[in-house]
Coordinates of C-alpha atoms and ligand atoms in Angstrom, one line a residue:
M1 CA 0.0 0.0 0.0
K2 CA 1.2 3.5 -0.9
I3 CA 1.0 6.2 1.8
A4 CA 1.4 9.7 0.5
V5 CA 2.2 12.8 2.6
A6 CA 0.9 16.0 0.9
K7 CA 2.4 19.5 1.3
E8 CA 0.1 21.9 3.1
N9 CA -1.0 24.9 1.0
E10 CA -2.9 27.0 3.4
L11 CA -1.5 30.4 4.0
G12 CA 0.6 30.4 7.2
E13 CA 0.5 26.6 7.7
L14 CA 4.0 25.3 8.6
R15 CA 3.0 21.8 9.8
V16 CA 3.4 18.6 8.0
A17 CA 1.5 15.3 8.4
Q18 CA 4.5 13.0 8.7
V19 CA 8.0 13.6 10.0
P20 CA 11.1 11.5 9.0
D21 CA 10.9 9.4 12.2
T22 CA 7.3 8.4 11.7
V23 CA 7.9 7.8 7.9
S24 CA 10.7 5.3 8.8
R25 CA 8.2 3.5 11.1
L26 CA 5.6 3.3 8.3
V27 CA 8.3 1.9 6.0
K28 CA 9.2 -0.7 8.7
H29 CA 5.5 -1.7 8.7
G30 CA 5.7 -2.5 5.1
F31 CA 4.1 0.6 3.6
E32 CA 5.6 2.4 0.6
V33 CA 5.8 6.1 1.5
W34 CA 5.7 9.1 -0.9
V35 CA 6.3 12.6 0.4
E36 CA 5.6 15.7 -1.6
A37 CA 8.7 17.8 -2.3
G38 CA 9.2 20.5 0.3
A39 CA 6.4 19.2 2.5
G40 CA 8.4 19.3 5.7
I41 CA 10.5 22.5 5.1
G42 CA 8.2 24.7 7.2
A43 CA 8.6 22.3 10.2
G44 CA 12.3 21.9 9.8
Y45 CA 12.5 18.6 7.9
D46 CA 14.1 18.7 4.4
D47 CA 13.5 16.3 1.5
A48 CA 16.9 14.6 2.2
A49 CA 15.7 13.6 5.7
Y50 CA 12.6 12.0 4.3
E51 CA 14.6 10.1 1.7
A52 CA 17.0 8.9 4.4
A53 CA 13.9 7.6 6.3
G54 CA 12.9 5.5 3.3
A55 CA 10.4 7.8 1.5
K56 CA 10.3 8.7 -2.2
V57 CA 10.1 12.5 -2.7
V58 CA 7.7 13.5 -5.4
A59 CA 7.4 17.0 -6.9
D60 CA 4.2 16.5 -9.0
S61 CA 1.3 17.1 -6.6
A62 CA -1.4 15.6 -8.8
L63 CA 0.7 12.5 -9.4
L64 CA 1.3 12.0 -5.6
W65 CA -2.4 12.5 -4.8
G66 CA -3.5 10.2 -7.6
E67 CA -1.2 7.4 -6.7
A68 CA -2.0 7.4 -3.0
D69 CA -3.9 4.5 -1.4
I70 CA -3.8 6.5 1.9
L71 CA -3.2 10.3 1.8
L72 CA -2.1 12.0 5.0
K73 CA -2.6 15.7 5.5
V74 CA -3.0 18.3 8.2
N75 CA -5.7 20.6 6.7
P76 CA -8.8 19.7 4.6
P77 CA -8.2 19.2 0.9
T78 CA -9.2 21.8 -1.6
K79 CA -11.6 21.6 -4.5
R80 CA -10.6 24.9 -6.1
E81 CA -10.6 25.3 -9.9
D82 CA -6.8 25.8 -9.9
R83 CA -6.1 23.0 -7.4
A84 CA -8.8 20.3 -7.3
E85 CA -7.1 18.1 -4.7
I86 CA -10.3 16.0 -4.1
D87 CA -10.6 15.2 -7.8
W88 CA -6.9 14.1 -7.8
L89 CA -7.7 11.3 -5.3
K90 CA -8.7 8.0 -6.9
P91 CA -12.1 6.5 -5.9
G92 CA -11.5 4.0 -3.1
A93 CA -8.5 5.9 -1.7
T94 CA -8.4 6.8 2.0
L95 CA -7.8 10.4 3.2
I96 CA -6.9 11.1 6.8
S97 CA -6.7 14.8 7.9
F98 CA -8.5 17.5 9.9
L99 CA -11.7 18.0 7.9
N100 CA -13.7 20.6 9.9
P101 CA -16.8 18.5 9.0
L102 CA -19.4 20.2 11.2
S103 CA -18.4 23.8 10.2
D104 CA -17.7 23.0 6.6
P105 CA -19.6 19.8 5.7
T106 CA -19.3 20.4 1.9
I107 CA -15.8 19.1 1.8
T108 CA -17.1 15.8 3.4
Q109 CA -19.9 15.7 0.8
Q110 CA -17.4 16.2 -2.1
L111 CA -15.2 13.4 -0.6
A112 CA -18.3 11.1 -0.5
Q113 CA -19.1 12.0 -4.1
R114 CA -15.6 11.1 -5.1
E115 CA -16.0 7.7 -3.2
V116 CA -13.0 8.5 -1.0
T117 CA -12.9 6.9 2.4
A118 CA -12.3 9.9 4.7
F119 CA -11.2 10.0 8.4
S120 CA -11.7 13.3 10.2
M121 CA -9.1 13.7 13.0
E122 CA -11.6 16.0 14.9
L123 CA -13.9 13.0 15.4
I124 CA -11.4 10.6 17.0
P125 CA -13.1 9.8 20.4
R126 CA -11.7 11.6 23.4
S127 CA -11.3 8.4 25.2
T128 CA -8.3 6.8 27.0
R129 CA -8.3 4.0 24.4
A130 CA -7.9 6.6 21.5
Q131 CA -5.6 8.9 23.4
S132 CA -2.6 8.1 21.2
M133 CA -4.5 9.2 18.1
D134 CA -6.1 12.3 19.6
A135 CA -4.8 15.1 17.4
L136 CA -7.2 17.7 18.9
S137 CA -5.4 17.1 22.2
S138 CA -1.9 17.1 20.9
Q139 CA -2.4 20.3 19.0
A140 CA -4.4 22.1 21.8
N141 CA -1.7 21.2 24.3
I142 CA 0.9 23.1 22.4
A143 CA -1.6 26.0 21.7
G144 CA -2.2 26.3 25.4
Y145 CA 1.5 26.5 26.1
K146 CA 2.2 29.1 23.3
S147 CA -0.8 31.3 24.3
V148 CA 0.9 32.0 27.7
L149 CA 4.2 32.8 26.0
L150 CA 2.4 35.3 23.7
A151 CA 0.8 36.9 26.7
A152 CA 4.1 37.1 28.6
A153 CA 5.8 38.7 25.7
S154 CA 3.1 41.4 25.4
L155 CA 2.7 42.1 29.1
P156 CA 4.6 45.2 30.4
R157 CA 5.4 43.2 33.6
I158 CA 7.1 39.9 34.4
F159 CA 5.2 36.7 35.6
P160 CA 7.2 35.6 38.7
M161 CA 7.5 37.3 42.1
M162 CA 10.9 38.8 42.6
T163 CA 12.4 40.1 45.8
T164 CA 15.4 42.3 45.0
A165 CA 17.4 45.1 46.5
A166 CA 15.5 47.4 44.1
G167 CA 12.1 46.3 45.6
T168 CA 9.7 43.5 45.5
I169 CA 7.8 42.7 42.3
P170 CA 4.5 40.8 42.9
P171 CA 3.6 37.8 40.7
A172 CA 1.4 38.4 37.7
K173 CA -2.3 37.4 38.0
V174 CA -3.4 35.1 35.2
L175 CA -7.0 34.0 34.6
V176 CA -7.7 31.0 32.4
L177 CA -11.2 30.5 31.1
G178 CA -12.0 27.0 29.8
A179 CA -9.9 24.3 31.4
G180 CA -9.9 21.6 28.7
V181 CA -6.6 20.4 27.1
A182 CA -5.4 23.9 26.1
G183 CA -6.6 25.6 29.3
L184 CA -4.9 23.1 31.6
Q185 CA -1.6 23.4 29.7
A186 CA -2.0 27.2 29.9
I187 CA -2.5 27.0 33.7
A188 CA 0.5 24.7 34.1
T189 CA 2.7 27.0 31.8
A190 CA 1.7 30.2 33.6
R191 CA 2.4 28.5 37.0
R192 CA 5.8 27.4 35.8
L193 CA 6.6 31.0 34.8
G194 CA 5.7 32.0 38.4
A195 CA 2.2 33.6 37.9
V196 CA -0.7 33.2 40.3
V197 CA -3.5 31.4 38.3
D198 CA -7.3 31.4 38.7
A199 CA -9.3 29.3 36.3
F200 CA -13.0 28.7 35.4
D201 CA -14.7 26.0 33.4
I202 CA -18.4 25.5 32.9
R203 CA -17.9 21.8 33.7
P204 CA -17.5 21.6 37.5
T205 CA -15.8 18.1 37.2
V206 CA -12.7 20.0 36.0
K207 CA -12.1 21.5 39.4
E208 CA -9.6 18.8 40.5
Q209 CA -7.7 18.9 37.3
V210 CA -7.3 22.7 37.6
Q211 CA -6.0 22.2 41.2
S212 CA -3.7 19.4 40.2
V213 CA -1.8 21.8 37.8
G214 CA -1.6 24.6 40.4
G215 CA -4.7 26.7 39.6
N216 CA -7.4 28.1 41.9
F217 CA -10.8 27.0 40.6
I218 CA -13.5 29.7 40.5
A219 CA -16.9 28.2 41.3
I220 CA -20.0 29.9 39.9
D221 CA -23.3 28.5 40.9
L222 CA -25.2 27.3 37.8
E223 CA -28.6 25.7 37.8
E224 CA -28.4 24.4 34.2
K225 CA -26.8 21.1 33.2
T226 CA -23.5 22.1 31.6
E227 CA -22.0 18.8 30.4
A228 CA -22.9 17.1 27.1
E229 CA -22.0 13.7 25.5
G230 CA -18.3 12.6 25.5
G231 CA -17.3 15.0 28.3
Y232 CA -17.7 18.1 26.1
A233 CA -19.5 21.2 27.4
K234 CA -23.0 21.9 26.4
Q235 CA -24.2 25.2 24.8
V236 CA -26.1 26.9 27.7
G237 CA -29.0 29.3 27.6
R238 CA -28.8 33.1 27.6
D239 CA -29.4 33.5 31.4
T240 CA -26.7 31.0 32.3
Q241 CA -24.3 32.7 29.9
E242 CA -25.0 36.1 31.5
R243 CA -24.6 34.7 34.9
I244 CA -21.2 33.4 34.0
R245 CA -20.1 36.7 32.5
Q246 CA -21.3 38.5 35.6
G247 CA -19.5 36.0 37.9
L248 CA -16.3 36.2 36.0
S249 CA -16.2 40.0 35.5
P250 CA -14.5 40.9 38.8
Y251 CA -11.8 38.2 38.2
V252 CA -11.2 39.5 34.7
A253 CA -11.0 43.1 35.9
K254 CA -8.2 42.3 38.3
A255 CA -6.2 40.0 36.0
D256 CA -3.0 41.0 34.3
V257 CA -3.5 38.2 31.7
V258 CA -6.6 36.4 30.6
I259 CA -6.3 33.3 28.4
T260 CA -9.6 32.1 27.0
T261 CA -10.1 28.7 25.5
A262 CA -13.8 28.0 25.9
Q263 CA -15.4 26.0 23.0
V264 CA -18.5 24.0 22.3
P265 CA -18.0 21.6 19.4
G266 CA -19.9 22.7 16.3
K267 CA -21.3 25.8 17.9
P268 CA -20.1 29.4 18.2
A269 CA -17.7 30.0 21.1
P270 CA -19.4 31.3 24.3
L271 CA -19.0 35.0 25.0
L272 CA -17.4 35.2 28.4
I273 CA -16.0 38.7 28.5
S274 CA -18.0 41.8 27.5
E275 CA -16.6 45.1 26.2
E276 CA -17.6 46.7 29.6
T277 CA -15.5 44.1 31.4
V278 CA -12.5 44.7 29.2
A279 CA -12.9 48.5 29.9
Q280 CA -12.5 47.7 33.7
M281 CA -9.1 46.0 33.1
K282 CA -5.8 47.8 33.9
P283 CA -4.1 49.4 30.9
G284 CA -1.3 47.1 29.7
S285 CA -3.3 43.9 30.6
V286 CA -3.4 41.2 27.9
I287 CA -6.2 38.9 26.7
V288 CA -5.3 35.9 24.4
D289 CA -8.5 34.5 22.9
L290 CA -7.9 31.0 21.5
A291 CA -11.5 30.7 20.5
A292 CA -11.4 33.7 18.1
E293 CA -11.9 31.6 15.0
S294 CA -15.2 30.3 16.2
G295 CA -16.5 33.7 17.2
G296 CA -14.4 34.5 20.2
N297 CA -14.8 34.4 24.0
C298 CA -14.1 38.1 24.2
A299 CA -16.3 40.8 22.6
C300 CA -13.3 42.7 21.5
S301 CA -11.5 39.9 19.7
E302 CA -10.8 39.9 16.0
A303 CA -9.5 36.6 14.6
G304 CA -6.0 36.9 13.4
K305 CA -5.5 40.4 14.7
N306 CA -4.1 42.2 17.8
V307 CA -6.6 44.8 19.0
N308 CA -5.9 47.6 21.5
Y309 CA -9.1 48.4 23.5
Q310 CA -8.6 51.2 26.0
G311 CA -5.0 50.1 26.7
V312 CA -5.8 46.4 26.9
T313 CA -4.2 44.2 24.2
I314 CA -6.4 41.5 22.8
I315 CA -4.5 38.9 20.8
S316 CA -6.6 36.4 18.8
P317 CA -4.3 33.9 17.0
T318 CA -5.8 31.7 14.4
N319 CA -3.4 28.8 14.1
L320 CA -1.1 28.7 17.1
P321 CA -0.1 25.0 16.6
S322 CA 1.5 26.1 13.3
T323 CA 3.8 28.6 15.2
V324 CA 5.5 25.6 16.9
P325 CA 5.6 23.4 13.8
A326 CA 8.5 21.1 14.7
N327 CA 6.7 19.7 17.8
T328 CA 3.1 19.9 16.6
S329 CA 4.1 18.1 13.3
Q330 CA 6.0 15.5 15.4
M331 CA 2.9 14.9 17.6
Y332 CA 0.4 15.0 14.8
A333 CA 2.5 12.6 12.8
K334 CA 2.5 10.2 15.7
N335 CA -1.3 10.5 16.0
L336 CA -1.6 9.5 12.3
L337 CA 0.9 6.7 12.6
N338 CA -1.0 5.2 15.5
L339 CA -4.3 5.5 13.6
V340 CA -2.9 3.9 10.4
K341 CA -1.4 1.1 12.5
Y342 CA -4.7 0.7 14.3
L343 CA -6.7 0.4 11.1
A344 CA -4.2 -1.8 9.1
K345 CA -4.1 -5.6 9.2
D346 CA -1.5 -7.4 7.1
G347 CA -0.5 -4.2 5.3
E348 CA -4.1 -3.4 4.2
L349 CA -6.7 -1.1 5.8
Q350 CA -9.5 -3.3 7.2
L351 CA -12.3 -1.2 8.6
D352 CA -14.4 -2.6 11.4
F353 CA -17.4 -0.3 11.8
E354 CA -18.4 -2.0 15.0
D355 CA -15.3 -0.4 16.5
D356 CA -16.0 3.0 18.1
I357 CA -12.8 4.7 16.9
T358 CA -13.2 3.6 13.3
S359 CA -16.9 4.3 13.4
S360 CA -16.6 7.8 14.9
A361 CA -13.7 9.0 12.8
C362 CA -14.6 7.6 9.4
V363 CA -17.0 10.2 7.9
T364 CA -17.3 8.9 4.3
Y365 CA -17.3 5.3 3.0
A366 CA -18.5 3.8 -0.3
G367 CA -20.0 7.1 -1.6
E368 CA -21.9 7.8 1.6
I369 CA -21.6 10.3 4.5
R370 CA -21.6 8.1 7.6
N371 CA -22.3 10.7 10.3
E372 CA -25.7 12.1 11.0
R373 CA -24.5 15.4 12.5
I374 CA -22.6 16.1 9.3
K375 CA -25.7 15.3 7.2
E376 CA -27.7 17.8 9.4
A377 CA -24.9 20.4 9.0
L378 CA -25.1 19.9 5.2
L379 CA -28.8 20.5 5.2
V380 CA -28.3 23.8 7.1
V381 CA -25.6 24.9 4.6
S382 CA -27.5 24.0 1.5
G383 CA -30.6 25.8 2.9
Ligands
NAD1 P1 -12.9 22.1 24.0 O1 -11.8 22.7 23.2 O2 -14.2 21.7 23.3 O3 -13.4 23.3 25.1 C1 -12.4 23.9 25.9 C2 -13.0 24.0 27.3 O4 -14.0 25.0 27.3 C3 -13.8 22.8 27.8 O5 -13.2 22.3 29.0 C4 -15.2 23.2 28.0 O6 -15.8 22.6 29.2 C5 -15.0 24.7 28.3 N1 -16.2 25.5 28.0 C6 -17.2 25.4 27.1 N2 -18.1 26.4 27.3 C7 -17.7 27.1 28.3 C8 -18.3 28.2 29.0 N3 -19.4 28.8 28.6 N4 -17.6 28.7 30.1 C9 -16.5 28.2 30.5 N5 -15.9 27.1 29.9 C10 -16.5 26.6 28.8 O7 -12.4 21.0 25.0 P2 -11.2 20.0 24.9 O8 -10.0 20.5 25.4 O9 -11.2 19.6 23.4 O10 -11.7 18.8 25.8 C11 -13.0 18.2 25.6 C12 -13.3 17.1 26.5 O11 -12.6 16.0 26.1 C13 -13.0 17.3 27.9 O12 -14.0 16.7 28.7 C14 -11.7 16.7 28.1 O13 -11.4 16.3 29.5 C15 -11.9 15.5 27.3 N6 -10.7 14.8 26.9 C16 -10.5 13.5 27.3 C17 -9.4 12.8 26.9 C18 -9.2 11.4 27.4 O14 -9.9 10.9 28.1 N7 -8.2 10.8 26.9 C19 -8.4 13.4 26.2 C20 -8.6 14.8 25.8 C21 -9.8 15.4 26.1

């Protein structure tokens, strides 16, 4: 079986789906591996390193896509007139990448029409059994770390307490909103830099995890159920949202740094910080909004931009994992390697739809979309 690793073409994307180390493991497993020329350059891996790992480097994109039995990628494929990647795939080929299937279901529909078997990395279950394939976690972990560094670099003060002959500097106050994978890593990173950290999450079960990485958990009394299937948060009603905003407002006002990571899968991000609350923050304070692409947790966020609102800097990065491409590629590549090994028996993919990992992540098979939520999202998009 031929596994192809495509070069990413999205603006600003530096990651790659396989690194030389994982390529050599695929080769040892009996796969033939093709890598698109220049695919790893952004992440620090040149073509020679892939060749040394046993891959064939191919410059012709359409040839590489067309020959692939399994195509590995980071971002969804394109179906643009000038670059019809989906049409380059042969019917029956397998594509494994992030596919954004609930926000942009048309890509999944096009893959089904092309009779491609597609796996969406967003839909790997968040279970202990699937942990080694969980790319949402591997990428969010690094994003959480990097968000704190961005904040620290913009803050006009340092994070740790310092007692010096020139006086005592108090530690920075960091507030983390949303304590999933990215939030917990942000808490741990801010603590390592010496800040005092408060954190809130709508799921009260997170309290112990927050405390275990050194954060103080903020409790807000909510009457509504806040946890949905699979451990994810539920989208709560307007009154509950307002109650959360009001409850958080005094903590936001006194924080030097706020890192927001709150998301509800397939829905707009919850608004946790209003303009009025930003206006109460000290000049020089920093907000990093990791949910900006899905609407933002802060009313002043603009995805991809740095905004100054009454002296407060609001940073809204759109692809933080790509800013640490060596490590995020390494981790993503390992997630994909583990998934391919999981799906393959005797060098061939053998799909068992009774298995929860295969069944959740495989979104198209034999010309059909296999996921009801994607079908619903498609109905909404097509009116
Ligand atoms: P996510 O990116 O979907 O959301 C980030 C955080 O925002 C979540 O903790 C969520 O509860 C919180 N949030 C949502 N709405 C909020 C609101 N209005 N106010 C405050 N916080 C809000 O989450 P994620 O990091 O992808 O994790 C999702 C789930 O998967 C979690 O339960 C996590 O523990 C679980 N998980 C399990 C495993 C495993 O078992 N191996 C691995 C990874 C993640």
